[in-house]
Amino acid sequence: GIIKNCWTANILAKCGLRIEDTKTPGRIYEISVEHHKDVEVQIENVRNWTIVNLQTEENIGSENAISVDMSKSRNIRFMNYFAYRVMSIREGHPYAMRLRDCKDIQILGGHIWSYGQKPYQNMVNLPEYSVMVPDHEINRFVLE
């Protein structure tokens, strides 16, 4: 399927976008997922998706949310990914994206940004390797 030009914001929802249990190729173009309590985008057991121009945004009430939480997924490509936190957030978060049991993941253009002093501290958390990718700007990241 194809999803394009969407905005999903809800301060009461725990998750903004969930993709799960599919091998069918999918594409998302121009989506803004904002202000959800626990996670903006959740991807679980998914293969063959491309997500172009994803923007997530954390605000007061979602300061502990993860931008992207992905597990058991393969062949996922992010192009021009923005993880934004508004300036009024007073506490940091250790990472924007968490990848667990994933392979063939690409980030082609990743940006962590905030007007304030508390952007995400790292772009990617790879807990099974005990590794954080600390960059706030990524040209190309590949998890094989």
PDB file of C-alpha atoms in Angstrom, residues 22-141:
ATOM      1  CA  THR A  22       3.305  -7.742   6.860  1.00  0.00           C
ATOM      2  CA  LYS A  23       5.667  -8.735   4.075  1.00  0.00           C
ATOM      3  CA  THR A  24       3.672  -6.794   1.482  1.00  0.00           C
ATOM      4  CA  PRO A  25       5.752  -3.871   0.195  1.00  0.00           C
ATOM      5  CA  GLY A  26       4.579  -0.487   1.409  1.00  0.00           C
ATOM      6  CA  ARG A  27       5.527   3.145   0.932  1.00  0.00           C
ATOM      7  CA  ILE A  28       4.877   6.230   3.003  1.00  0.00           C
ATOM      8  CA  TYR A  29       5.505   9.711   1.603  1.00  0.00           C
ATOM      9  CA  GLU A  30       5.374  12.912   3.658  1.00  0.00           C
ATOM     10  CA  ILE A  31       4.009  11.971   7.081  1.00  0.00           C
ATOM     11  CA  SER A  32       4.182  13.902  10.321  1.00  0.00           C
ATOM     12  CA  VAL A  33       3.582  11.859  13.487  1.00  0.00           C
ATOM     13  CA  GLU A  34       3.462  14.077  16.566  1.00  0.00           C
ATOM     14  CA  HIS A  35       2.775  14.306  20.305  1.00  0.00           C
ATOM     15  CA  HIS A  36       2.001  10.683  21.226  1.00  0.00           C
ATOM     16  CA  LYS A  37       2.698   9.410  24.741  1.00  0.00           C
ATOM     17  CA  ASP A  38       4.964   6.346  24.264  1.00  0.00           C
ATOM     18  CA  VAL A  39       6.080   6.048  20.652  1.00  0.00           C
ATOM     19  CA  GLU A  40       5.455   7.956  17.458  1.00  0.00           C
ATOM     20  CA  VAL A  41       6.058   5.155  14.940  1.00  0.00           C
ATOM     21  CA  GLN A  42       6.041   1.467  15.862  1.00  0.00           C
ATOM     22  CA  ILE A  43       7.117  -1.148  13.321  1.00  0.00           C
ATOM     23  CA  GLU A  44       6.981  -4.829  14.257  1.00  0.00           C
ATOM     24  CA  ASN A  45       7.539  -7.883  12.077  1.00  0.00           C
ATOM     25  CA  VAL A  46       7.497  -5.860   8.855  1.00  0.00           C
ATOM     26  CA  ARG A  47       9.389  -6.307   5.606  1.00  0.00           C
ATOM     27  CA  ASN A  48       9.853  -4.319   2.416  1.00  0.00           C
ATOM     28  CA  TRP A  49       8.765  -0.797   3.380  1.00  0.00           C
ATOM     29  CA  THR A  50      10.145   2.599   2.365  1.00  0.00           C
ATOM     30  CA  ILE A  51       9.326   5.676   4.422  1.00  0.00           C
ATOM     31  CA  VAL A  52      10.128   9.015   2.778  1.00  0.00           C
ATOM     32  CA  ASN A  53      10.031  12.311   4.705  1.00  0.00           C
ATOM     33  CA  LEU A  54       8.967  11.061   8.125  1.00  0.00           C
ATOM     34  CA  GLN A  55       8.868  13.792  10.752  1.00  0.00           C
ATOM     35  CA  THR A  56       8.178  13.066  14.413  1.00  0.00           C
ATOM     36  CA  GLU A  57       7.715  15.710  17.074  1.00  0.00           C
ATOM     37  CA  GLU A  58       7.784  15.512  20.858  1.00  0.00           C
ATOM     38  CA  ASN A  59       6.134  18.092  23.071  1.00  0.00           C
ATOM     39  CA  ILE A  60       5.232  18.503  26.732  1.00  0.00           C
ATOM     40  CA  GLY A  61       3.481  15.266  27.661  1.00  0.00           C
ATOM     41  CA  SER A  62       5.428  13.200  25.127  1.00  0.00           C
ATOM     42  CA  GLU A  63       8.957  14.014  26.272  1.00  0.00           C
ATOM     43  CA  ASN A  64       9.628  10.323  27.062  1.00  0.00           C
ATOM     44  CA  ALA A  65       8.331   9.053  23.713  1.00  0.00           C
ATOM     45  CA  ILE A  66      10.534   7.242  21.220  1.00  0.00           C
ATOM     46  CA  SER A  67      10.432   8.583  17.691  1.00  0.00           C
ATOM     47  CA  VAL A  68      10.673   5.133  16.011  1.00  0.00           C
ATOM     48  CA  ASP A  69      10.559   1.755  17.765  1.00  0.00           C
ATOM     49  CA  MET A  70      11.238  -1.134  15.394  1.00  0.00           C
ATOM     50  CA  SER A  71      11.556  -4.868  16.053  1.00  0.00           C
ATOM     51  CA  LYS A  72      11.780  -8.102  14.045  1.00  0.00           C
ATOM     52  CA  SER A  73      11.804  -6.190  10.762  1.00  0.00           C
ATOM     53  CA  ARG A  74      13.778  -6.457   7.522  1.00  0.00           C
ATOM     54  CA  ASN A  75      14.375  -4.399   4.394  1.00  0.00           C
ATOM     55  CA  ILE A  76      13.139  -1.072   5.764  1.00  0.00           C
ATOM     56  CA  ARG A  77      14.404   2.196   4.288  1.00  0.00           C
ATOM     57  CA  PHE A  78      13.988   5.671   5.802  1.00  0.00           C
ATOM     58  CA  MET A  79      14.745   8.599   3.536  1.00  0.00           C
ATOM     59  CA  ASN A  80      14.920  12.134   4.967  1.00  0.00           C
ATOM     60  CA  TYR A  81      13.943  11.288   8.555  1.00  0.00           C
ATOM     61  CA  PHE A  82      13.465  14.128  11.098  1.00  0.00           C
ATOM     62  CA  ALA A  83      13.194  13.567  14.869  1.00  0.00           C
ATOM     63  CA  TYR A  84      12.206  16.900  16.397  1.00  0.00           C
ATOM     64  CA  ARG A  85      11.648  17.986  20.027  1.00  0.00           C
ATOM     65  CA  VAL A  86      10.101  21.356  20.850  1.00  0.00           C
ATOM     66  CA  MET A  87      12.076  23.908  22.824  1.00  0.00           C
ATOM     67  CA  SER A  88       9.831  23.774  25.923  1.00  0.00           C
ATOM     68  CA  ILE A  89      10.902  20.192  26.772  1.00  0.00           C
ATOM     69  CA  ARG A  90      13.052  20.321  29.891  1.00  0.00           C
ATOM     70  CA  GLU A  91      14.371  16.748  29.986  1.00  0.00           C
ATOM     71  CA  GLY A  92      16.457  14.795  27.502  1.00  0.00           C
ATOM     72  CA  HIS A  93      15.909  11.376  25.988  1.00  0.00           C
ATOM     73  CA  PRO A  94      18.778   8.978  25.223  1.00  0.00           C
ATOM     74  CA  TYR A  95      17.770   8.064  21.632  1.00  0.00           C
ATOM     75  CA  ALA A  96      15.326   8.754  18.822  1.00  0.00           C
ATOM     76  CA  MET A  97      15.137   5.314  17.177  1.00  0.00           C
ATOM     77  CA  ARG A  98      15.401   1.824  18.708  1.00  0.00           C
ATOM     78  CA  LEU A  99      16.115  -1.208  16.494  1.00  0.00           C
ATOM     79  CA  ARG A 100      15.722  -4.700  17.988  1.00  0.00           C
ATOM     80  CA  ASP A 101      16.253  -7.908  16.009  1.00  0.00           C
ATOM     81  CA  CYS A 102      16.295  -5.996  12.713  1.00  0.00           C
ATOM     82  CA  LYS A 103      18.308  -6.482   9.523  1.00  0.00           C
ATOM     83  CA  ASP A 104      18.750  -4.586   6.269  1.00  0.00           C
ATOM     84  CA  ILE A 105      17.689  -1.234   7.731  1.00  0.00           C
ATOM     85  CA  GLN A 106      18.794   1.995   6.042  1.00  0.00           C
ATOM     86  CA  ILE A 107      18.553   5.618   7.072  1.00  0.00           C
ATOM     87  CA  LEU A 108      19.383   7.826   4.103  1.00  0.00           C
ATOM     88  CA  GLY A 109      19.361  11.308   5.605  1.00  0.00           C
ATOM     89  CA  GLY A 110      18.556  11.442   9.321  1.00  0.00           C
ATOM     90  CA  HIS A 111      18.198  14.580  11.404  1.00  0.00           C
ATOM     91  CA  ILE A 112      17.757  15.125  15.158  1.00  0.00           C
ATOM     92  CA  TRP A 113      16.784  18.688  15.892  1.00  0.00           C
ATOM     93  CA  SER A 114      15.365  21.056  18.508  1.00  0.00           C
ATOM     94  CA  TYR A 115      15.224  24.810  19.055  1.00  0.00           C
ATOM     95  CA  GLY A 116      15.657  23.975  22.734  1.00  0.00           C
ATOM     96  CA  GLN A 117      18.524  22.396  24.607  1.00  0.00           C
ATOM     97  CA  LYS A 118      17.057  18.884  24.881  1.00  0.00           C
ATOM     98  CA  PRO A 119      17.078  17.113  21.515  1.00  0.00           C
ATOM     99  CA  TYR A 120      17.432  13.348  21.423  1.00  0.00           C
ATOM    100  CA  GLN A 121      20.951  12.494  22.577  1.00  0.00           C
ATOM    101  CA  ASN A 122      21.570   9.719  19.996  1.00  0.00           C
ATOM    102  CA  MET A 123      20.059   8.821  16.632  1.00  0.00           C
ATOM    103  CA  VAL A 124      19.877   5.021  16.990  1.00  0.00           C
ATOM    104  CA  ASN A 125      19.875   2.580  19.898  1.00  0.00           C
ATOM    105  CA  LEU A 126      20.919  -1.002  19.075  1.00  0.00           C
ATOM    106  CA  PRO A 127      20.279  -2.695  22.454  1.00  0.00           C
ATOM    107  CA  GLU A 128      21.316  -6.221  21.404  1.00  0.00           C
ATOM    108  CA  TYR A 129      24.781  -4.845  20.544  1.00  0.00           C
ATOM    109  CA  SER A 130      24.882  -2.317  23.432  1.00  0.00           C
ATOM    110  CA  VAL A 131      25.580   0.399  20.853  1.00  0.00           C
ATOM    111  CA  MET A 132      24.249   3.919  20.382  1.00  0.00           C
ATOM    112  CA  VAL A 133      24.755   5.873  17.160  1.00  0.00           C
ATOM    113  CA  PRO A 134      25.467   9.348  18.580  1.00  0.00           C
ATOM    114  CA  ASP A 135      25.204  11.449  15.427  1.00  0.00           C
ATOM    115  CA  HIS A 136      22.521  14.112  15.115  1.00  0.00           C
ATOM    116  CA  GLU A 137      22.969  14.244  11.343  1.00  0.00           C
ATOM    117  CA  ILE A 138      23.326  11.052   9.322  1.00  0.00           C
ATOM    118  CA  ASN A 139      23.949  10.916   5.619  1.00  0.00           C
ATOM    119  CA  ARG A 140      23.805   7.123   5.398  1.00  0.00           C
ATOM    120  CA  PHE A 141      23.329   4.495   8.110  1.00  0.00           C
TER     121      PHE A 141
END
